[in-house]
């Protein structure tokens, strides 16, 4: 593979801009932090819709480039979902726009960087039949990206007096691990990207220094990132979900769910944001005693409806309605 060509350059939006994975991470975590900070401090701010859009755009572009490199199907689906949500935020539907969500995401990313055409096309070097790069950790790609973004946001928010309960050191360490692993995975999938490999090694060295470990060579520093994430995986997945999980998470422990709808009047809502949430192992019911939403399952503010996650319970034993016919 020529040094000037990377898999994402098969897409005109990324060929024109040539963004590095490091820059994509910076853009995505900036957008995610800005939105998280606004939702925590001023959820009714009139800037919230624009920040939601920026998060969908930048996180979607990062996930899309990672998908193009690794050919990971979970990342591909997540990128497409981000694009679909971005279409809805932009007020588009299948009836009035010929492109799917992924095309829209790429076009809007190109426009954000002042390129007029973001359509995809197959470049001569594009090996469409190549095998996916093996994921070296249990977590799905979208979940790793989400953890990287969340840990960065809470590292920043935890430094303020409003969130004294946040363990900033723990969030910061987890962010170093997840960010380093995304760089390492991207570099492994595209060996020509020497900059990503160097950034992954730097992340490994920084993590070892953070953990007060002795310095190693670049290869072992990158391996240390994976070793530390495996420790987290072992702690979090003592009771993994089966592949045929009733919650339809396919064993990942997460299920992609719409979290936010925009209200258009007359009880008409359109989905504007979705992301993976923890799977409860079956159809989710909502406790009537939920202190957050009063048992409704949703909260309402500033023209939006938000799914309440606080009172979710596994509905493994559904109650038969009293009117249902009973056998003798």
Coordinates of C-alpha atoms in Angstrom, one line a residue:
X1 CA 0.0 0.0 0.0
X2 CA 1.5 3.4 -1.0
X3 CA 2.4 5.6 1.9
X4 CA 0.1 8.3 0.5
X5 CA -3.0 6.0 0.4
X6 CA -5.1 4.8 3.3
X7 CA -8.4 2.9 3.1
X8 CA -10.5 6.0 3.9
X9 CA -9.1 7.8 0.9
X10 CA -11.5 5.7 -1.2
X11 CA -14.2 8.1 0.0
X12 CA -13.9 11.5 -1.6
X13 CA -14.8 13.4 1.7
X14 CA -11.7 11.9 3.4
X15 CA -9.5 11.9 0.3
X16 CA -9.9 15.6 0.0
X17 CA -9.4 16.3 3.7
X18 CA -6.9 13.5 4.5
X19 CA -7.8 13.6 8.3
X20 CA -5.6 11.7 10.7
X21 CA -7.1 9.4 13.2
X22 CA -5.6 11.6 15.9
X23 CA -7.4 14.6 14.6
X24 CA -10.7 12.7 14.2
X25 CA -10.5 11.7 17.8
X26 CA -9.8 15.3 18.9
X27 CA -12.8 16.5 16.9
X28 CA -15.1 13.8 18.2
X29 CA -14.2 14.1 21.9
X30 CA -14.4 17.9 21.7
X31 CA -18.0 17.7 20.3
X32 CA -19.0 15.1 22.8
X33 CA -17.6 17.0 25.7
X34 CA -19.3 20.3 24.6
X35 CA -22.7 18.5 24.4
X36 CA -22.2 16.6 27.7
X37 CA -21.2 19.8 29.5
X38 CA -24.2 21.7 28.1
X39 CA -26.7 18.9 29.0
X40 CA -25.3 18.8 32.5
X41 CA -25.2 22.6 33.2
X42 CA -27.9 24.0 30.9
X43 CA -30.0 21.3 29.2
X44 CA -32.6 23.9 27.9
X45 CA -29.9 25.9 26.2
X46 CA -30.7 26.9 22.6
X47 CA -27.3 25.6 21.6
X48 CA -28.1 22.0 22.4
X49 CA -29.5 21.1 19.0
X50 CA -26.4 22.4 17.2
X51 CA -24.2 20.6 19.7
X52 CA -26.1 17.3 19.2
X53 CA -25.5 17.7 15.4
X54 CA -21.8 18.3 15.9
X55 CA -21.5 15.2 18.0
X56 CA -23.3 13.1 15.4
X57 CA -21.1 14.5 12.7
X58 CA -17.7 14.2 14.3
X59 CA -18.3 10.9 16.2
X60 CA -19.8 9.5 13.0
X61 CA -16.8 10.5 10.9
X62 CA -14.4 8.9 13.4
X63 CA -16.4 5.7 13.4
X64 CA -16.7 5.7 9.6
X65 CA -13.0 6.0 9.1
X66 CA -12.3 3.2 11.6
X67 CA -14.9 1.1 9.8
X68 CA -13.2 1.7 6.5
X69 CA -9.9 0.6 7.9
X70 CA -10.9 -2.3 10.0
X71 CA -14.0 -3.4 8.0
X72 CA -15.6 -4.1 11.3
X73 CA -19.4 -4.7 10.8
X74 CA -20.3 -3.2 14.1
X75 CA -18.4 0.0 13.3
X76 CA -20.1 0.1 9.9
X77 CA -23.6 -0.1 11.4
X78 CA -22.7 2.5 14.0
X79 CA -21.5 4.9 11.3
X80 CA -24.6 4.4 9.2
X81 CA -26.8 5.0 12.3
X82 CA -25.0 8.2 13.1
X83 CA -25.6 9.3 9.5
X84 CA -29.3 8.4 9.7
X85 CA -29.7 10.4 12.9
X86 CA -27.9 13.3 11.2
X87 CA -30.3 13.2 8.3
X88 CA -33.2 13.4 10.7
X89 CA -31.6 16.3 12.6
X90 CA -31.2 18.0 9.2
X91 CA -34.9 17.5 8.4
X92 CA -34.3 15.0 5.6
X93 CA -36.3 11.9 4.8
X94 CA -36.0 9.0 2.3
X95 CA -38.6 10.8 0.1
X96 CA -36.7 14.0 -0.4
X97 CA -33.0 12.9 -0.4
X98 CA -31.5 10.2 -2.6
X99 CA -28.6 9.3 -0.4
X100 CA -28.5 7.0 2.7
X101 CA -27.3 8.1 6.1
X102 CA -23.7 7.2 5.4
X103 CA -23.6 9.3 2.3
X104 CA -25.2 12.2 4.1
X105 CA -22.7 11.9 7.0
X106 CA -19.7 12.0 4.5
X107 CA -21.2 14.8 2.5
X108 CA -21.8 16.9 5.6
X109 CA -18.3 16.2 6.9
X110 CA -16.8 17.4 3.6
X111 CA -18.9 20.6 3.8
X112 CA -17.9 21.2 7.3
X113 CA -14.3 21.3 6.1
X114 CA -15.2 23.4 3.0
X115 CA -15.2 20.7 0.4
X116 CA -18.3 20.8 -1.9
X117 CA -18.6 17.1 -2.7
X118 CA -18.5 14.4 -0.2
X119 CA -19.9 11.5 -2.2
X120 CA -18.2 8.1 -1.9
X121 CA -16.6 6.2 -4.8
X122 CA -14.4 3.1 -5.1
X123 CA -10.8 4.0 -5.7
X124 CA -8.5 1.6 -7.8
X125 CA -6.6 0.6 -4.6
X126 CA -9.6 -0.2 -2.6
X127 CA -9.5 -3.9 -1.6
X128 CA -13.3 -4.4 -1.1
X129 CA -12.9 -8.1 -0.7
X130 CA -10.2 -7.9 2.1
X131 CA -10.9 -9.6 5.4
X132 CA -11.8 -7.6 8.5
X133 CA -8.9 -6.8 10.8
X134 CA -9.2 -9.0 13.9
X135 CA -10.5 -7.0 16.9
X136 CA -7.9 -7.7 19.7
X137 CA -10.3 -7.0 22.5
X138 CA -13.8 -8.2 23.6
X139 CA -15.5 -4.8 23.5
X140 CA -17.3 -3.9 20.3
X141 CA -15.7 -1.1 18.3
X142 CA -18.7 1.4 18.9
X143 CA -18.5 0.6 22.6
X144 CA -14.8 1.4 22.7
X145 CA -15.4 4.7 20.9
X146 CA -18.2 5.6 23.3
X147 CA -16.1 4.8 26.3
X148 CA -13.3 6.9 24.9
X149 CA -15.6 9.9 24.5
X150 CA -17.4 9.5 27.8
X151 CA -14.2 9.1 29.8
X152 CA -12.8 12.3 28.3
X153 CA -16.0 14.3 29.0
X154 CA -16.1 13.1 32.7
X155 CA -12.4 13.7 33.1
X156 CA -13.1 17.3 32.3
X157 CA -16.4 17.7 34.2
X158 CA -14.9 15.9 37.2
X159 CA -12.4 18.7 37.7
X160 CA -15.2 21.2 38.5
X161 CA -16.8 21.6 41.9
X162 CA -20.2 20.5 40.5
X163 CA -19.2 16.8 40.2
X164 CA -17.2 16.0 43.4
X165 CA -18.1 12.2 43.2
X166 CA -16.3 11.7 39.8
X167 CA -13.0 9.7 40.2
X168 CA -11.0 11.9 37.8
X169 CA -7.9 9.7 37.9
X170 CA -9.8 6.6 37.1
X171 CA -11.7 8.3 34.2
X172 CA -8.4 9.8 32.9
X173 CA -6.7 6.4 33.0
X174 CA -9.6 4.7 31.2
X175 CA -9.5 7.5 28.6
X176 CA -5.8 6.9 28.0
X177 CA -6.4 3.2 27.5
X178 CA -9.4 3.5 25.1
X179 CA -7.8 6.3 23.1
X180 CA -4.6 4.4 22.7
X181 CA -6.3 1.3 21.7
X182 CA -8.3 3.1 19.0
X183 CA -5.1 4.5 17.6
X184 CA -3.4 1.0 17.8
X185 CA -6.3 -0.7 16.1
X186 CA -6.4 1.9 13.3
X187 CA -2.6 1.6 12.8
X188 CA -2.7 -2.2 12.7
X189 CA -5.4 -2.1 10.1
X190 CA -3.5 0.4 8.0
X191 CA 0.3 -0.3 8.3
X192 CA 1.1 2.6 6.1
X193 CA -0.1 5.0 8.7
X194 CA 3.1 5.6 10.6
X195 CA 1.7 8.6 12.4
X196 CA -1.1 6.5 14.0
X197 CA 1.4 3.8 15.0
X198 CA 3.6 6.5 16.6
X199 CA 0.6 8.1 18.4
X200 CA -0.4 4.6 19.7
X201 CA 3.1 4.0 21.1
X202 CA 3.1 7.5 22.7
X203 CA -0.2 6.6 24.3
X204 CA 1.2 3.4 25.6
X205 CA 4.3 5.2 27.1
X206 CA 2.0 7.8 28.7
X207 CA -0.1 5.1 30.3
X208 CA 2.9 3.3 31.7
X209 CA 4.2 6.6 33.1
X210 CA 0.7 7.3 34.6
X211 CA 0.8 3.8 36.2
X212 CA 4.4 4.5 37.4
X213 CA 5.7 1.6 35.3
X214 CA 9.2 1.3 33.8
X215 CA 9.6 2.5 30.2
X216 CA 9.5 -0.1 27.4
X217 CA 10.1 -0.1 23.7
X218 CA 7.2 1.1 21.4
X219 CA 5.9 -2.4 20.6
X220 CA 5.6 -3.4 24.2
X221 CA 4.1 0.0 25.1
X222 CA 1.3 -0.6 22.6
X223 CA 0.8 -4.1 24.0
X224 CA 0.5 -2.7 27.5
X225 CA -2.7 -0.8 26.3
X226 CA -4.3 -4.1 25.3
X227 CA -3.2 -5.8 28.6
X228 CA -4.8 -3.1 30.7
X229 CA -8.1 -3.2 28.7
X230 CA -8.3 -7.0 29.1
X231 CA -8.2 -6.4 32.9
X232 CA -11.2 -4.1 32.6
X233 CA -12.9 -6.7 30.3
X234 CA -12.4 -9.4 32.9
X235 CA -13.9 -7.2 35.6
X236 CA -16.9 -6.1 33.5
X237 CA -17.8 -9.3 31.8
X238 CA -17.8 -12.0 34.5
X239 CA -21.4 -12.8 33.4
X240 CA -21.4 -12.3 29.6
X241 CA -24.6 -12.3 27.6
X242 CA -25.2 -15.3 25.3
X243 CA -25.0 -14.8 21.6
X244 CA -28.8 -15.5 21.4
X245 CA -29.5 -13.1 24.2
X246 CA -33.3 -12.2 24.5
X247 CA -32.3 -8.6 24.6
X248 CA -31.0 -8.9 21.1
X249 CA -27.5 -7.7 21.9
X250 CA -25.9 -10.7 20.2
X251 CA -23.7 -11.3 23.3
X252 CA -22.2 -7.8 23.3
X253 CA -24.1 -6.6 26.4
X254 CA -25.2 -3.5 24.6
X255 CA -28.1 -2.8 22.3
X256 CA -28.5 0.2 20.0
X257 CA -31.4 2.3 21.2
X258 CA -33.1 5.6 20.3
X259 CA -32.6 7.9 23.3
X260 CA -33.9 11.3 22.0
X261 CA -36.9 12.3 19.9
X262 CA -37.8 15.8 18.7
X263 CA -41.4 17.0 19.2
X264 CA -43.1 18.4 16.1
X265 CA -46.5 18.9 17.7
X266 CA -49.7 16.8 17.9
X267 CA -47.7 14.1 19.7
X268 CA -45.5 13.6 16.7
X269 CA -41.9 12.8 17.5
X270 CA -38.9 12.0 15.2
X271 CA -35.8 10.2 16.4
X272 CA -32.7 12.5 16.6
X273 CA -30.2 10.5 18.6
X274 CA -29.4 6.9 19.3
X275 CA -26.4 5.1 20.9
X276 CA -25.6 1.7 22.5
X277 CA -27.0 1.2 26.0
X278 CA -26.6 -1.7 28.5
X279 CA -28.7 -4.7 27.6
X280 CA -30.8 -6.0 30.5
X281 CA -31.0 -9.5 29.0
X282 CA -34.6 -9.2 27.7
X283 CA -37.4 -6.8 26.9
X284 CA -37.0 -3.8 29.1
X285 CA -39.8 -2.7 31.4
X286 CA -39.8 0.5 33.5
X287 CA -40.5 0.6 37.2
X288 CA -43.5 2.6 38.3
X289 CA -41.6 3.9 41.2
X290 CA -38.8 5.6 39.1
X291 CA -37.9 8.9 40.8
X292 CA -36.6 10.4 37.5
X293 CA -39.6 10.0 35.3
X294 CA -42.4 9.0 37.6
X295 CA -42.8 5.7 35.9
X296 CA -43.5 7.1 32.4
X297 CA -40.3 5.9 31.0
X298 CA -39.5 9.2 29.4
X299 CA -38.6 12.8 30.4
X300 CA -39.7 15.8 28.5
X301 CA -37.9 19.2 28.1
X302 CA -37.4 21.9 25.5
X303 CA -39.2 20.2 22.7
X304 CA -37.5 16.8 23.2
X305 CA -38.4 13.5 24.7
X306 CA -35.6 11.5 26.3
X307 CA -35.7 7.9 27.2
X308 CA -35.3 7.4 30.9
X309 CA -32.6 4.8 31.7
X310 CA -32.7 5.0 35.5
X311 CA -35.7 2.7 36.1
X312 CA -35.2 0.0 33.5
X313 CA -35.7 -3.5 34.6
X314 CA -35.5 -6.9 32.8
X315 CA -39.1 -7.9 31.9
X316 CA -38.3 -11.6 32.2
X317 CA -41.7 -12.5 33.8
X318 CA -44.4 -10.5 32.0
X319 CA -47.6 -10.2 33.9
X320 CA -50.7 -11.6 32.1
X321 CA -53.4 -8.9 31.9
X322 CA -56.5 -9.6 33.9
X323 CA -58.7 -9.6 30.8
X324 CA -56.7 -12.3 29.2
X325 CA -58.7 -15.6 28.8
X326 CA -57.7 -18.2 31.4
X327 CA -57.6 -21.9 30.7
X328 CA -59.6 -24.2 33.0

